[in-house]
mmCIF file of C-alpha atoms in Angstrom:
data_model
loop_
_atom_site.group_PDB
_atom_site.id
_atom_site.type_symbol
_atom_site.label_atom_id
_atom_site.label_comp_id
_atom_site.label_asym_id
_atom_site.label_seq_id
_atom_site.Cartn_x
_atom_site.Cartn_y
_atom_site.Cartn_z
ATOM 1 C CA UNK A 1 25.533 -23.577 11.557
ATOM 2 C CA UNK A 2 24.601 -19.777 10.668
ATOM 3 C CA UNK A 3 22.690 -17.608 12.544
ATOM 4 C CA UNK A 4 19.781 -16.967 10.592
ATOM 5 C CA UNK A 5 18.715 -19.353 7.596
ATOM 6 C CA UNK A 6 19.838 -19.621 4.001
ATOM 7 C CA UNK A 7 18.383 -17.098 1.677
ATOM 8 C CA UNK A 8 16.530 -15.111 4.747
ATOM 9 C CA UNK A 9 15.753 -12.138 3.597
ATOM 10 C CA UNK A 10 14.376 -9.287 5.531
ATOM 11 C CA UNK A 11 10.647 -7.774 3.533
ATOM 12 C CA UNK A 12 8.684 -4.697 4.513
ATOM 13 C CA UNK A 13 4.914 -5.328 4.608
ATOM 14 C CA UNK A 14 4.463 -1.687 2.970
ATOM 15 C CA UNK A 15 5.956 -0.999 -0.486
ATOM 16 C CA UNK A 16 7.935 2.070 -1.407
ATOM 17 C CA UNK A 17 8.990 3.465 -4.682
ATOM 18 C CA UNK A 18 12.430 3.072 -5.252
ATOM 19 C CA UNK A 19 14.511 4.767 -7.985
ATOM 20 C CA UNK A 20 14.257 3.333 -11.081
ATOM 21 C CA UNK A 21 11.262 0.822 -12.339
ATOM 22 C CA UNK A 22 9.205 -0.264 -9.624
ATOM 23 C CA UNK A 23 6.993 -3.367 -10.605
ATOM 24 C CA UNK A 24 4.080 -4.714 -9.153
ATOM 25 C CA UNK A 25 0.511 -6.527 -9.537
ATOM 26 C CA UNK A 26 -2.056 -5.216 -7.818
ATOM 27 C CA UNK A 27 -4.445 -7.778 -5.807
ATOM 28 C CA UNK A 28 -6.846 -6.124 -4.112
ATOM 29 C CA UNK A 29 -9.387 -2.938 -4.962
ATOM 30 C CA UNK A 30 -8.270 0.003 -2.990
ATOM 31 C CA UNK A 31 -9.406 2.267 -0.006
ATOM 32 C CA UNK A 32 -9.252 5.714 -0.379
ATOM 33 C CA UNK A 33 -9.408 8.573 2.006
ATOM 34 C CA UNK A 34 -7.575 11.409 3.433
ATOM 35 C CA UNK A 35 -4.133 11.227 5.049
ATOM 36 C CA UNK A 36 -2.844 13.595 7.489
ATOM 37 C CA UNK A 37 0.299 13.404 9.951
ATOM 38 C CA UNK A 38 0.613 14.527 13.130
ATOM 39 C CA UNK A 39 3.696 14.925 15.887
ATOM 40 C CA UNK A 40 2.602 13.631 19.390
ATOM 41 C CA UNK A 41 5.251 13.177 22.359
ATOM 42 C CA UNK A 42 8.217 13.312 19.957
ATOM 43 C CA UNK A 43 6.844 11.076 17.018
ATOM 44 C CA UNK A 44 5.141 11.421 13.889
ATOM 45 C CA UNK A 45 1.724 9.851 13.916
ATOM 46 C CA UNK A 46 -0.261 8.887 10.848
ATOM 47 C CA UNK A 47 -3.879 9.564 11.017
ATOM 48 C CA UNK A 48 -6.238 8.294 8.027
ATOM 49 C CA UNK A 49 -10.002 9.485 7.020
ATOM 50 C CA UNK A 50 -11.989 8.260 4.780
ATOM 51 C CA UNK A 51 -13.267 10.478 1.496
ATOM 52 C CA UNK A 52 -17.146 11.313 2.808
ATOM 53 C CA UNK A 53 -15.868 11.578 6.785
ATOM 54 C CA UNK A 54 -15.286 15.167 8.175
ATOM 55 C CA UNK A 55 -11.934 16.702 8.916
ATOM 56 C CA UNK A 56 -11.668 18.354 11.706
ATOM 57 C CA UNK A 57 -9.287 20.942 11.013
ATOM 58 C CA UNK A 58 -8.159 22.069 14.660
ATOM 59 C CA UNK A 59 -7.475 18.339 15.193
ATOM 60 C CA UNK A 60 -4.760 18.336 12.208
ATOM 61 C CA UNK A 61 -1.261 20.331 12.866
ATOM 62 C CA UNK A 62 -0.488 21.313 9.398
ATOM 63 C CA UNK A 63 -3.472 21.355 7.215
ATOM 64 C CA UNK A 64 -2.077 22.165 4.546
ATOM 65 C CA UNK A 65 -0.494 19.173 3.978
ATOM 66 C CA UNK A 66 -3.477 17.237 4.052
ATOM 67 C CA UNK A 67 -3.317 14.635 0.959
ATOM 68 C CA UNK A 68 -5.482 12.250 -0.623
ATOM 69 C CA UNK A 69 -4.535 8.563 -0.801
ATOM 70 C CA UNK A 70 -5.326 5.349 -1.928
ATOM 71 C CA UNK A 71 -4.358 1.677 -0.516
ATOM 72 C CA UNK A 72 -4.432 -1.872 -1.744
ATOM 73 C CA UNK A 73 -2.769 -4.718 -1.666
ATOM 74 C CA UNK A 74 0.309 -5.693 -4.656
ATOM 75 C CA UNK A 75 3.014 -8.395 -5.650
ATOM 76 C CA UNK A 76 6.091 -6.581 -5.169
ATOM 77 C CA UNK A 77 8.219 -8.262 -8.145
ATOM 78 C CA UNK A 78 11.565 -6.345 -6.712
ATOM 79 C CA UNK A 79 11.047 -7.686 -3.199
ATOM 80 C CA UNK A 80 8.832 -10.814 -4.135
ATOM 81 C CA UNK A 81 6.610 -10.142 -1.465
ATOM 82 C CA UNK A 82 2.938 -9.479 -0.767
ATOM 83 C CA UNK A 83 2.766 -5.719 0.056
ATOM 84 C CA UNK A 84 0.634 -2.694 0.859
ATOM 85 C CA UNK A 85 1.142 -0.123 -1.610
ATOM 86 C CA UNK A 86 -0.342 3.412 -0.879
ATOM 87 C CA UNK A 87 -0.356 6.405 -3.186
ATOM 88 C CA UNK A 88 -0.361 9.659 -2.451
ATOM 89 C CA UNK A 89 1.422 11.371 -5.552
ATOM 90 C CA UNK A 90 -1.806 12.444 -7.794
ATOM 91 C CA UNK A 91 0.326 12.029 -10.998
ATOM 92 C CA UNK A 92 0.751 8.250 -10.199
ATOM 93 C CA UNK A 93 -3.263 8.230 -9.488
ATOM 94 C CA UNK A 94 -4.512 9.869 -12.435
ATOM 95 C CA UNK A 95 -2.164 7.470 -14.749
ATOM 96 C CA UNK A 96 -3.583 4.495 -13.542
ATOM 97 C CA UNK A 97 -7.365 5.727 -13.607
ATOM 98 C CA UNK A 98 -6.189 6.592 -17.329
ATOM 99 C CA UNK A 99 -5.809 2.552 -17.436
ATOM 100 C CA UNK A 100 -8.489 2.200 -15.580
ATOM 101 C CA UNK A 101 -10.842 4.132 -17.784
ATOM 102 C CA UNK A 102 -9.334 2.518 -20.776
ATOM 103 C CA UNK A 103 -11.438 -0.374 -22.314
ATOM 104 C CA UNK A 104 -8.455 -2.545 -23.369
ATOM 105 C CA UNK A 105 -6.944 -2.277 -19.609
ATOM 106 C CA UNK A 106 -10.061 -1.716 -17.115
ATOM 107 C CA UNK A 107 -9.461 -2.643 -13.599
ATOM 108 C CA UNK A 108 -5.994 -3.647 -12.625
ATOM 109 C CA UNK A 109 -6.964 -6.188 -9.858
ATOM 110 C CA UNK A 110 -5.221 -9.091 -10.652
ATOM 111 C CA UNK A 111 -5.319 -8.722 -14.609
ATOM 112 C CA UNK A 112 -1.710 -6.581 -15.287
ATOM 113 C CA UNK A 113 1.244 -5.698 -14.238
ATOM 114 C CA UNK A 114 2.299 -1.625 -13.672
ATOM 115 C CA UNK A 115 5.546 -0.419 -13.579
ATOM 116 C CA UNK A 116 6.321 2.964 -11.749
ATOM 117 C CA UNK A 117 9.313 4.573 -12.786
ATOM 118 C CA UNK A 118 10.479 7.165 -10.144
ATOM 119 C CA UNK A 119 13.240 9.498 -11.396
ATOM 120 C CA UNK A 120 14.413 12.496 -9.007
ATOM 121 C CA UNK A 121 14.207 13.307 -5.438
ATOM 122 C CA UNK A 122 12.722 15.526 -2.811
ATOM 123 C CA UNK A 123 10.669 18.557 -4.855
ATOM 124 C CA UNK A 124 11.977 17.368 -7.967
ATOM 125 C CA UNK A 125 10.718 13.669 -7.830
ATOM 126 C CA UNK A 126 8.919 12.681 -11.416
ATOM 127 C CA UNK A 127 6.510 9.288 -11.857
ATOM 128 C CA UNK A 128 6.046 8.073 -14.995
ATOM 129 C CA UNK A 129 3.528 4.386 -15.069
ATOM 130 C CA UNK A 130 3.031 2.022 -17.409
ATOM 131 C CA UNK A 131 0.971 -0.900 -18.022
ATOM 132 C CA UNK A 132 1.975 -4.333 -19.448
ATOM 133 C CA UNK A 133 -0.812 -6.029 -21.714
ATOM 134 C CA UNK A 134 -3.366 -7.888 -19.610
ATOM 135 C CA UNK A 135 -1.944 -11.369 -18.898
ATOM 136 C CA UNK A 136 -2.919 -13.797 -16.406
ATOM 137 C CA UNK A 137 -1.269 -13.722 -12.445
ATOM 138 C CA UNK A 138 1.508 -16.029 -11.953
ATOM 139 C CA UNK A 139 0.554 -19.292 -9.761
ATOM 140 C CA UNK A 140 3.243 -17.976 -7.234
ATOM 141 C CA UNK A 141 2.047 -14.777 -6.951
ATOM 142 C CA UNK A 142 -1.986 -16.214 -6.426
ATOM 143 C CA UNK A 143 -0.590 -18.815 -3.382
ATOM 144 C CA UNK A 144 1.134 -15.799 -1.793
ATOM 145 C CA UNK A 145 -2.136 -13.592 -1.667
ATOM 146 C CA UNK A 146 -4.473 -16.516 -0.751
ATOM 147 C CA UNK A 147 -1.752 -17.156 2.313
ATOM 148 C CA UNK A 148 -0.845 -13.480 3.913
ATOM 149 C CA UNK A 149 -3.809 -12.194 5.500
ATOM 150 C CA UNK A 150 -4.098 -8.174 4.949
ATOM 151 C CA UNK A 151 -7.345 -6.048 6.387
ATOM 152 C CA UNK A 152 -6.560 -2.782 4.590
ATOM 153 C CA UNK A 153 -9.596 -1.020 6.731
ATOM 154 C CA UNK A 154 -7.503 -1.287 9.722
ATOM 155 C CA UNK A 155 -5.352 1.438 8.216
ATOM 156 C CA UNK A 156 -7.624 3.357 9.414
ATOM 157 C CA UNK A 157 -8.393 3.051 12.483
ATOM 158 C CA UNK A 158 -4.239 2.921 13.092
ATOM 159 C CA UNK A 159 -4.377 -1.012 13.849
ATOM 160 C CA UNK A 160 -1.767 -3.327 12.248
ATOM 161 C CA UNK A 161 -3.491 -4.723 8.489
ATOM 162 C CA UNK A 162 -1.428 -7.328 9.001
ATOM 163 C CA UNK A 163 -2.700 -9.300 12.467
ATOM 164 C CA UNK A 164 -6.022 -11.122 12.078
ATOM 165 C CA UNK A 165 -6.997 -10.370 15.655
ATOM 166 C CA UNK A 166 -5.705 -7.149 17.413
ATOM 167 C CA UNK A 167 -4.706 -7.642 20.221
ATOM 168 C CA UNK A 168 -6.371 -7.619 23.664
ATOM 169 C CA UNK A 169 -6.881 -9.728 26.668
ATOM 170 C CA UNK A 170 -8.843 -12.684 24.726
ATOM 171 C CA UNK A 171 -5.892 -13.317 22.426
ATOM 172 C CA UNK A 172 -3.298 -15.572 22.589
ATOM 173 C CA UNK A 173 0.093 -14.493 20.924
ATOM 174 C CA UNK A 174 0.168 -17.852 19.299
ATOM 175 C CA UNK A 175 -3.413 -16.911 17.978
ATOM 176 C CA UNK A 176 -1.995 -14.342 16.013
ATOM 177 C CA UNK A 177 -0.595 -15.032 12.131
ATOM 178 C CA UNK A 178 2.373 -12.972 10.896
#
């Protein structure tokens, strides 16, 4: 008898790029806003705005490292996991509006695969995407979307995107899906 099952495998709910290719589908349209952190009794904090809502500049310890973001939801094919993906780089942004923009491509959601190369580190970090040929989403991938629930809006508000119902006095932990 082992201690934790065969094949466990322990996922993050947030994707990062990794060195190398990086491919994913994305599933869901995105949120966009403003993304800001902050430290507060010894941690970092993240604090996200949306595009058209003010920012209150004496509310934000280093301004000037403000950035612009944007959020959905993706297939990790590395990790084989349903995952939040959020951008910050601009070169990886204006890439996939390029696909975007492009009539043969159009909107990503759930119609091709994009592969992020990430070469480099720290200051010297370089992105490179590309996009396969628009194919249809694997049955696998569709099953694992329709059963992880994900509010992205609660990323802004700081809540978890992940639980259905945060939590407060009316909820029952076994309520809750994880």
């Amino acid at each position: 008898m082992s201690f934790l099952p065969t094949g466990y495998k322990e996922v993050e709910d947030y994707m990062s790029f990794a060195p190398g290719a990086n491919k994913l589908r994305i599933l869901s349209s995105a949120i966009v806003g403003w993304e800001y952190w902050n430290d507060e009794d010894g941690k970092r904090k993240v604090y996200r705005k949306r595009l058209d809502e003010d920012l209150i500049m004496g509310e934000i310890q280093e301004p000037e490292k403000v950035k612009k973001f944007w959020a959905f939801v993706v297939w990790n094919y590395r990790d084989e996991a349903i995952q939040i993906l959020e951008i910050t780089q601009k070169s990886i942004r204006k890439d996939i509006q390029a696909y975007i923009q492009n009539k043969k491509f159009g909107s990503p959601v759930d119609k091709y695969d994009i592969t992020v190369n990430r070469e480099g580190t720290g200051m010297l970090t370089k992105y490179a995407v590309q996009a396969d040929p628009p194919d249809t989403t694997e049955k696998k991938i569709t099953e694992a979307f329709k059963a992880k629930y994900v509010n992205l809006e609660m990323l802004f508000s700081g809540g978890n995107p992940f639980i259905k119902e945060q939590m407060n006095e009316n909820v029952k932990p076994e309520d809750i899906k994880l």
